[in-house]
Structures are given as C-alpha cells and as structure tokens.
Tab-separated table of C-alpha atoms in Angstrom:
chain	number	residue	atom	x	y	z
A	1	MET	CA	-11.627	-6.304	-25.650
A	2	SER	CA	-10.299	-9.723	-24.654
A	3	GLU	CA	-13.059	-10.107	-22.058
A	4	LEU	CA	-15.681	-10.450	-24.795
A	5	TYR	CA	-16.952	-13.749	-26.174
A	6	PRO	CA	-15.703	-14.751	-29.658
A	7	ALA	CA	-17.219	-13.085	-32.716
A	8	ILE	CA	-20.104	-15.056	-34.234
A	9	LYS	CA	-22.502	-14.752	-37.155
A	10	PRO	CA	-26.331	-14.779	-37.032
A	11	PHE	CA	-28.159	-18.017	-37.673
A	12	ASP	CA	-31.153	-16.011	-38.914
A	13	SER	CA	-31.798	-12.523	-40.284
A	14	GLN	CA	-34.928	-10.994	-41.765
A	15	MET	CA	-36.826	-7.810	-42.479
A	16	LEU	CA	-39.965	-7.351	-40.384
A	17	ALA	CA	-42.690	-4.900	-41.421
A	18	VAL	CA	-44.127	-3.189	-38.342
A	19	GLY	CA	-46.511	-0.645	-39.857
A	20	GLN	CA	-46.564	3.082	-40.632
A	21	GLY	CA	-44.220	2.381	-43.539
A	22	HIS	CA	-41.375	1.072	-41.330
A	23	THR	CA	-39.532	-2.225	-41.816
A	24	LEU	CA	-36.988	-3.436	-39.250
A	25	TYR	CA	-33.819	-5.430	-39.720
A	26	LEU	CA	-33.925	-8.307	-37.214
A	27	GLU	CA	-31.301	-10.966	-36.507
A	28	GLN	CA	-30.713	-13.893	-34.154
A	29	THR	CA	-27.398	-15.325	-32.997
A	30	GLY	CA	-26.221	-17.993	-30.585
A	31	ASN	CA	-28.295	-20.941	-29.394
A	32	PRO	CA	-31.812	-21.091	-30.934
A	33	LYS	CA	-32.956	-22.923	-27.795
A	34	GLY	CA	-31.078	-20.743	-25.345
A	35	LEU	CA	-32.355	-18.047	-23.000
A	36	PRO	CA	-33.879	-15.323	-25.181
A	37	VAL	CA	-32.283	-11.900	-24.740
A	38	LEU	CA	-33.161	-8.760	-26.665
A	39	PHE	CA	-30.317	-6.308	-27.237
A	40	LEU	CA	-31.509	-2.684	-27.427
A	41	HIS	CA	-28.955	-0.383	-29.005
A	42	GLY	CA	-28.263	3.191	-28.068
A	43	GLY	CA	-28.581	6.526	-29.756
A	44	PRO	CA	-31.373	6.588	-30.753
A	45	GLY	CA	-29.978	5.882	-34.192
A	46	ALA	CA	-26.827	3.924	-33.390
A	47	GLY	CA	-27.902	0.588	-34.899
A	48	ILE	CA	-26.715	-2.802	-33.693
A	49	GLY	CA	-23.401	-3.379	-35.483
A	50	GLU	CA	-21.780	-6.764	-34.799
A	51	GLU	CA	-19.806	-6.512	-31.562
A	52	TYR	CA	-22.877	-6.512	-29.285
A	53	ARG	CA	-23.231	-10.280	-29.818
A	54	ARG	CA	-19.990	-10.785	-27.911
A	55	PHE	CA	-21.478	-9.777	-24.546
A	56	PHE	CA	-23.340	-13.099	-24.429
A	57	ASP	CA	-22.259	-16.732	-24.155
A	58	PRO	CA	-23.570	-18.142	-27.461
A	59	GLN	CA	-24.098	-21.539	-25.866
A	60	LEU	CA	-26.433	-20.102	-23.249
A	61	TYR	CA	-28.275	-17.334	-25.065
A	62	ARG	CA	-30.586	-16.874	-28.019
A	63	ILE	CA	-29.332	-13.379	-28.881
A	64	ILE	CA	-31.849	-11.137	-30.634
A	65	GLY	CA	-30.897	-7.770	-32.113
A	66	PHE	CA	-32.620	-5.274	-34.363
A	67	ASP	CA	-32.020	-1.865	-35.869
A	68	GLN	CA	-34.579	0.550	-34.459
A	69	ARG	CA	-36.672	2.701	-36.776
A	70	GLY	CA	-34.706	4.929	-39.127
A	71	CYS	CA	-31.225	3.474	-38.628
A	72	GLY	CA	-28.896	0.656	-39.590
A	73	ARG	CA	-30.493	-1.643	-42.135
A	74	SER	CA	-34.045	-0.755	-41.159
A	75	MET	CA	-36.077	1.190	-43.688
A	76	PRO	CA	-36.711	3.937	-44.512
A	77	PHE	CA	-33.342	5.223	-43.345
A	78	GLY	CA	-33.384	8.445	-41.322
A	79	GLN	CA	-37.189	8.554	-41.208
A	80	LEU	CA	-38.532	10.761	-38.415
A	81	GLN	CA	-42.229	10.296	-39.098
A	82	GLU	CA	-43.867	7.760	-36.791
A	83	ASN	CA	-40.546	7.483	-34.960
A	84	THR	CA	-41.376	7.840	-31.267
A	85	SER	CA	-40.744	5.949	-28.036
A	86	GLN	CA	-44.280	4.578	-28.161
A	87	ARG	CA	-43.715	3.202	-31.666
A	88	LEU	CA	-40.424	1.600	-30.596
A	89	ILE	CA	-42.156	-0.085	-27.659
A	90	GLU	CA	-44.765	-1.422	-30.091
A	91	ASP	CA	-41.958	-2.666	-32.341
A	92	VAL	CA	-40.359	-4.589	-29.483
A	93	LEU	CA	-43.664	-6.223	-28.601
A	94	ALA	CA	-44.230	-7.051	-32.278
A	95	ILE	CA	-40.811	-8.755	-32.424
A	96	LYS	CA	-41.639	-10.738	-29.300
A	97	GLN	CA	-44.907	-11.921	-30.831
A	98	HIS	CA	-43.297	-12.644	-34.199
A	99	LEU	CA	-40.600	-14.820	-32.593
A	100	GLN	CA	-43.158	-16.475	-30.291
A	101	ILE	CA	-41.312	-15.598	-27.100
A	102	ASP	CA	-43.143	-15.632	-23.767
A	103	THR	CA	-40.528	-13.985	-21.544
A	104	TRP	CA	-37.101	-12.591	-22.266
A	105	LEU	CA	-34.153	-10.719	-20.808
A	106	LEU	CA	-33.727	-7.107	-21.918
A	107	PHE	CA	-30.193	-5.745	-22.341
A	108	GLY	CA	-29.731	-2.067	-23.169
A	109	GLY	CA	-27.125	0.659	-22.876
A	110	SER	CA	-27.510	4.447	-22.912
A	111	TRP	CA	-30.718	5.121	-24.889
A	112	GLY	CA	-31.081	1.337	-24.972
A	113	SER	CA	-31.410	1.392	-21.170
A	114	THR	CA	-34.212	3.955	-21.519
A	115	LEU	CA	-36.058	1.848	-24.056
A	116	ALA	CA	-35.553	-1.337	-22.024
A	117	LEU	CA	-37.111	0.357	-18.996
A	118	LEU	CA	-40.030	1.677	-21.061
A	119	VAL	CA	-40.673	-1.780	-22.517
A	120	ALA	CA	-40.485	-3.403	-19.073
A	121	ILE	CA	-42.905	-0.831	-17.640
A	122	SER	CA	-45.348	-1.484	-20.485
A	123	GLN	CA	-45.240	-5.294	-20.180
A	124	PRO	CA	-43.470	-6.313	-16.937
A	125	GLU	CA	-44.864	-9.829	-16.943
A	126	ALA	CA	-42.882	-10.623	-20.111
A	127	VAL	CA	-39.476	-9.512	-18.750
A	128	SER	CA	-37.374	-12.090	-16.922
A	129	GLY	CA	-34.555	-9.665	-16.136
A	130	LEU	CA	-32.824	-6.398	-17.046
A	131	ILE	CA	-29.163	-5.665	-17.716
A	132	LEU	CA	-28.718	-1.914	-18.133
A	133	ARG	CA	-25.601	0.140	-18.857
A	134	GLY	CA	-24.934	3.892	-18.945
A	135	ILE	CA	-28.361	4.846	-17.625
A	136	PHE	CA	-30.300	7.602	-19.385
A	137	LEU	CA	-33.622	8.481	-17.712
A	138	ALA	CA	-34.774	11.093	-20.261
A	139	ARG	CA	-35.275	13.869	-17.692
A	140	GLN	CA	-34.577	17.540	-18.292
A	141	GLN	CA	-31.481	17.261	-16.129
A	142	ASP	CA	-30.182	14.414	-18.314
A	143	TYR	CA	-30.586	16.452	-21.514
A	144	ALA	CA	-28.956	19.435	-19.798
A	145	TRP	CA	-25.996	17.356	-18.640
A	146	PHE	CA	-25.306	16.254	-22.218
A	147	LEU	CA	-26.043	19.433	-24.190
A	148	ASP	CA	-26.307	22.618	-22.127
A	149	PRO	CA	-23.363	25.036	-21.719
A	150	ASP	CA	-23.726	24.752	-17.945
A	151	GLY	CA	-24.134	20.969	-18.079
A	152	GLY	CA	-21.601	18.484	-16.818
A	153	ALA	CA	-20.230	17.447	-20.209
A	154	ALA	CA	-19.629	21.027	-21.378
A	155	GLN	CA	-17.862	21.859	-18.142
A	156	LEU	CA	-15.585	18.839	-18.469
A	157	PHE	CA	-14.870	19.379	-22.174
A	158	PRO	CA	-15.165	23.131	-22.883
A	159	ASP	CA	-12.877	22.969	-25.924
A	160	TYR	CA	-14.823	20.152	-27.557
A	161	TYR	CA	-18.073	21.899	-26.647
A	162	GLN	CA	-17.065	24.986	-28.617
A	163	ASP	CA	-16.505	22.767	-31.652
A	164	PHE	CA	-19.955	21.297	-31.068
A	165	LEU	CA	-21.531	24.773	-31.125
A	166	GLN	CA	-19.708	25.916	-34.258
A	167	PRO	CA	-22.350	24.900	-36.884
A	168	ILE	CA	-25.174	26.662	-34.983
A	169	LYS	CA	-23.475	29.756	-33.546
A	170	GLU	CA	-25.415	32.134	-35.780
A	171	SER	CA	-28.717	30.586	-34.671
A	172	LEU	CA	-28.223	30.618	-30.909
A	173	THR	CA	-29.577	34.127	-30.460
A	174	SER	CA	-33.033	33.038	-31.655
A	175	GLN	CA	-33.051	29.271	-31.036
A	176	ASN	CA	-31.864	26.876	-28.377
A	177	ILE	CA	-29.203	24.279	-29.174
A	178	VAL	CA	-31.526	21.410	-30.004
A	179	ASP	CA	-33.889	23.527	-32.146
A	180	ALA	CA	-30.969	25.031	-34.033
A	181	TYR	CA	-29.549	21.606	-34.857
A	182	TYR	CA	-32.984	20.233	-35.702
A	183	HIS	CA	-33.579	23.054	-38.170
A	184	ILE	CA	-30.332	22.242	-39.996
A	185	PHE	CA	-30.990	18.484	-39.943
A	186	THR	CA	-34.495	18.814	-41.361
A	187	SER	CA	-34.246	21.823	-43.703
A	188	GLY	CA	-30.613	22.811	-44.171
A	189	ASP	CA	-28.622	22.472	-47.394
A	190	ASP	CA	-26.438	19.394	-47.851
A	191	VAL	CA	-23.179	21.110	-46.894
A	192	SER	CA	-24.467	22.637	-43.657
A	193	LYS	CA	-26.329	19.430	-42.817
A	194	MET	CA	-23.218	17.257	-43.112
A	195	ALA	CA	-21.154	19.736	-41.101
A	196	ALA	CA	-23.763	19.652	-38.347
A	197	ILE	CA	-23.968	15.855	-38.424
A	198	LYS	CA	-20.205	15.578	-38.038
A	199	ALA	CA	-20.135	18.103	-35.183
A	200	TRP	CA	-22.923	16.351	-33.273
A	201	TYR	CA	-21.357	12.915	-33.786
A	202	LEU	CA	-17.877	14.139	-32.827
A	203	TRP	CA	-19.187	15.738	-29.641
A	204	GLU	CA	-20.674	12.495	-28.384
A	205	THR	CA	-17.802	10.302	-29.561
A	206	ARG	CA	-15.119	12.529	-28.045
A	207	ILE	CA	-16.711	12.426	-24.588
A	208	SER	CA	-17.764	8.758	-24.613
A	209	ARG	CA	-14.501	7.238	-23.388
A	210	LEU	CA	-12.330	7.989	-20.402
A	211	HIS	CA	-9.268	7.955	-22.654
A	212	VAL	CA	-10.112	10.091	-25.671
A	213	GLN	CA	-9.117	8.804	-29.086
A	214	VAL	CA	-6.546	11.148	-30.617
A	215	ASP	CA	-6.868	10.327	-34.322
A	216	GLU	CA	-9.930	12.406	-35.195
A	217	GLU	CA	-10.012	11.187	-38.772
A	218	ASN	CA	-11.180	7.851	-37.390
A	219	LEU	CA	-13.878	9.325	-35.165
A	220	VAL	CA	-16.406	9.418	-38.004
A	221	PRO	CA	-15.557	6.213	-39.871
A	222	ASP	CA	-19.104	5.508	-41.012
A	223	VAL	CA	-21.078	8.428	-42.431
A	224	HIS	CA	-24.247	6.304	-42.630
A	225	HIS	CA	-24.009	5.632	-38.884
A	226	ALA	CA	-23.212	9.261	-38.056
A	227	ILE	CA	-26.238	10.558	-39.999
A	228	SER	CA	-28.808	8.397	-38.222
A	229	LEU	CA	-27.232	8.869	-34.793
A	230	ALA	CA	-27.141	12.666	-34.984
A	231	ILE	CA	-30.543	13.214	-36.579
A	232	LEU	CA	-32.468	10.689	-34.492
A	233	GLU	CA	-30.841	11.740	-31.212
A	234	CYS	CA	-31.724	15.339	-31.922
A	235	HIS	CA	-35.289	14.328	-32.872
A	236	TYR	CA	-35.839	12.415	-29.639
A	237	ILE	CA	-34.278	15.063	-27.416
A	238	LYS	CA	-36.326	17.818	-29.083
A	239	TYR	CA	-39.497	15.972	-28.081
A	240	GLN	CA	-38.232	14.873	-24.634
A	241	CYS	CA	-38.177	11.257	-25.838
A	242	PHE	CA	-41.980	11.442	-26.124
A	243	ILE	CA	-42.512	10.786	-22.414
A	244	ASP	CA	-43.475	12.957	-19.455
A	245	GLU	CA	-40.844	14.446	-17.194
A	246	ASN	CA	-39.502	11.873	-14.697
A	247	TYR	CA	-41.816	9.238	-16.169
A	248	ILE	CA	-39.495	6.278	-15.627
A	249	LEU	CA	-38.717	6.887	-11.952
A	250	LYS	CA	-42.429	7.403	-11.244
A	251	GLN	CA	-43.249	3.975	-12.743
A	252	LEU	CA	-40.650	1.865	-10.958
A	253	ASP	CA	-43.193	0.142	-8.734
A	254	LYS	CA	-44.320	-1.790	-11.847
A	255	ILE	CA	-40.893	-3.371	-12.357
A	256	SER	CA	-39.382	-3.427	-8.854
A	257	HIS	CA	-39.698	-7.233	-8.742
A	258	ILE	CA	-37.615	-7.787	-11.906
A	259	PRO	CA	-33.976	-8.797	-11.264
A	260	THR	CA	-31.926	-5.895	-12.570
A	261	ASN	CA	-28.194	-5.427	-13.022
A	262	ILE	CA	-27.151	-1.787	-13.485
A	263	ILE	CA	-23.661	-0.988	-14.795
A	264	HIS	CA	-22.316	2.553	-15.111
A	265	GLY	CA	-18.866	4.027	-15.662
A	266	ARG	CA	-17.597	6.164	-12.802
A	267	TYR	CA	-16.529	8.883	-15.245
A	268	ASP	CA	-19.400	8.698	-17.733
A	269	SER	CA	-19.657	12.154	-19.316
A	270	VAL	CA	-22.608	11.383	-21.621
A	271	CYS	CA	-25.016	9.983	-19.023
A	272	LYS	CA	-24.444	11.076	-15.460
A	273	LEU	CA	-23.844	8.545	-12.725
A	274	GLU	CA	-26.628	10.014	-10.572
A	275	ALA	CA	-29.177	8.499	-12.966
A	276	ALA	CA	-27.871	4.986	-12.336
A	277	TYR	CA	-27.794	5.607	-8.599
A	278	SER	CA	-31.354	6.985	-8.555
A	279	LEU	CA	-32.599	4.027	-10.587
A	280	HIS	CA	-30.893	1.586	-8.225
A	281	GLN	CA	-32.406	3.337	-5.197
A	282	GLY	CA	-35.872	2.919	-6.701
A	283	LEU	CA	-35.552	-0.759	-7.630
A	284	ASN	CA	-35.561	-3.171	-4.689
A	285	ASN	CA	-34.317	-6.086	-6.775
A	286	SER	CA	-31.383	-4.319	-8.427
A	287	GLN	CA	-27.616	-4.440	-8.194
A	288	LEU	CA	-25.459	-1.447	-9.107
A	289	THR	CA	-21.907	-1.841	-10.390
A	290	ILE	CA	-19.950	1.402	-10.726
A	291	VAL	CA	-17.062	0.615	-13.052
A	292	PRO	CA	-13.802	2.361	-12.089
A	293	GLU	CA	-11.627	3.876	-14.811
A	294	ALA	CA	-14.509	3.867	-17.308
A	295	GLY	CA	-16.605	6.400	-19.172
A	296	HIS	CA	-19.735	5.834	-21.247
A	297	SER	CA	-18.667	3.350	-23.909
A	298	ALA	CA	-19.660	-0.302	-23.565
A	299	PHE	CA	-16.341	-1.275	-25.143
A	300	GLU	CA	-13.987	0.113	-22.543
A	301	THR	CA	-12.188	-2.895	-21.117
A	302	LYS	CA	-13.589	-2.901	-17.585
A	303	THR	CA	-17.113	-2.120	-18.735
A	304	SER	CA	-17.039	-4.938	-21.285
A	305	ALA	CA	-15.842	-7.296	-18.555
A	306	ALA	CA	-18.625	-6.159	-16.206
A	307	LEU	CA	-21.257	-6.675	-18.905
A	308	CYS	CA	-20.024	-10.193	-19.698
A	309	MET	CA	-20.001	-11.031	-15.998
A	310	ALA	CA	-23.567	-9.709	-15.735
A	311	THR	CA	-24.869	-11.841	-18.601
A	312	LYS	CA	-23.155	-14.927	-17.183
A	313	ALA	CA	-24.586	-14.313	-13.715
A	314	MET	CA	-28.062	-13.564	-15.058
A	315	ALA	CA	-28.080	-16.785	-17.111
A	316	SER	CA	-27.189	-18.804	-14.001
A	317	PHE	CA	-29.878	-17.052	-11.962
A	318	LEU	CA	-32.618	-17.447	-14.557
A	319	ARG	CA	-31.849	-21.145	-15.126
A	320	GLU	CA	-31.903	-21.807	-11.377
A	321	ASP	CA	-35.141	-19.855	-11.041
A	322	LYS	CA	-36.983	-22.142	-13.472
C-alpha cells in the first residue's frame, strides 16, 4: 500500500446525536481549511477504520469520516430500528449542517458508493464532486450477483459459496437465503448467530480480492466488525436498501452535471463491473477507470493508486473551478 498517503490522526472527534436514539461517531483529519470531503464507508456496517484517511492529501483536504448507524463507535451498536437509507441520508445532511459546510466532495466505495449517490440525488447543489469505487446500484441483479446460487460470485467461487450456505442449509426449503440469515441474526441462539456471522463475513472477505488470502484465521480478525457488517448488510439487502428498483439510474439527470470519477476493479466479484459501466453511461460528466488486476477491495495496490490519483486530480479541478 505504498501508494497511500502517510497515516495521520484526527484533529477532532465527537459523538453527534442524530435522533431516533442514534448517536454517530464523527471525526475530522487533515487540513481544517482544506477542501471538505466526506468519506462514506461500505457494508453497510463496515465502519470507517483508520486507513481511509490515507486516500487523501492531508494538506489539501479536510477529511470527514463517520461510522454509520449501528456500527463502529456509533451507538447503539448493531441497532436495526430506524436504520434505513433515508435515515442515513438525513444523517449525512445533519453532519453537513453541524460542521457548517456549504458544498463538499463525496467519496464512497461499495455500499458507500450507493449512499454517496443517494445523498447527491437528494441534495445535488451541495455536492462539488463524486469519487466512487466498486459501484453497487442496489438493483435485484446486484443482490443476485452477490448472493444467489446462479449469481456471478457463486459461479466463480462454488466451494466458498457452499461454506456460505452451511449455517442455513436446513432453512432453505422454506426460506430464501437472505430471510434465512436474517432469522438467525435477529432471533437465533448465540452459537448459531456467531456461526452465521462468521460465514457471511468470510463469504464477502474471501471474494473481495483478486488474490485470496490463504490464512483463514486472519479473515475474521475483529468480531465486533464482523457482527455489524453481516447483520446490517443482511438487513439492508432484505429490504432492498429501502429504495425502489433501479431508483439510482432513474435519477441520474439530477446529478449529471456533477464531476464524477468512477473506479472499479476489472475482476470485482462482490459488485459487478456492469454497474460501474451503466452508471458511467448515464452520467455525462463522469470518467470511468477500470483497474486491471484488481477485485473489490479498495486496498489492492492498483486500486489504492487509482483512488489517490482521483483525489489528487479532483482537488486540482475543484481549486481551479473556484
């Protein structure tokens, strides 16, 4: 990951109450007077971690990150109530108001790309630009690619897919995959719940990189992270991310003027490349970079390099545009 900027610490962190019993962890890094950029993490449920800060030149950017509802350091942890796409959009707008920001750049990968697009559609006048990686458009075909036995991921990784199905095999005759997992996550005993969480997390982690990590003991290093990722992803997929089918592509006219950089790994097995291509085709002011020798992860070497190049180029463009 030598292409990344050096590791840095936040200059500010706080807990922000946003209503419905939810409080968000919010942090800022880099230059307090720099170009404001909001980092939107994936999952849902992945949390921000620390490495995301390294995609941005800390001299140029005021880097803003937060843990979305129910994950990371936000509270209450794992909460599904009042945890919808609409609430997350409201949270982003509340953060913008709280930090007194007029316009900002949105940077999101995977589910973060979905949320960035939803936020931009809801308030396009406040978005100076978009940098999006590993595009997920929350369509039925995107869910099917990731989870269905006839989907792309299952066809590429049939052995790993069988491991993924193991905790729910007895339920598949009466329930679909997502409902079976959701039942365990929300009402199963502790043993079955943790087995299901590990299986869900392993499935996504195993297929996220072009070169699969061999040491499986290190694939679930953080149980806290695995719990929120599995449960919240399942929750959002069960309810089709709380948006209508093909909603994003139907709304692109609202954001077609926003400069957009789209980055997607050629061999992404979590989010199919077609989504990035379709998004690019619908946005007149977009640039698509298909990263060779890369899967879904933002931290594969060539993807990290492409993201850093995108933030550098966007900073130059936005400063010239003023």
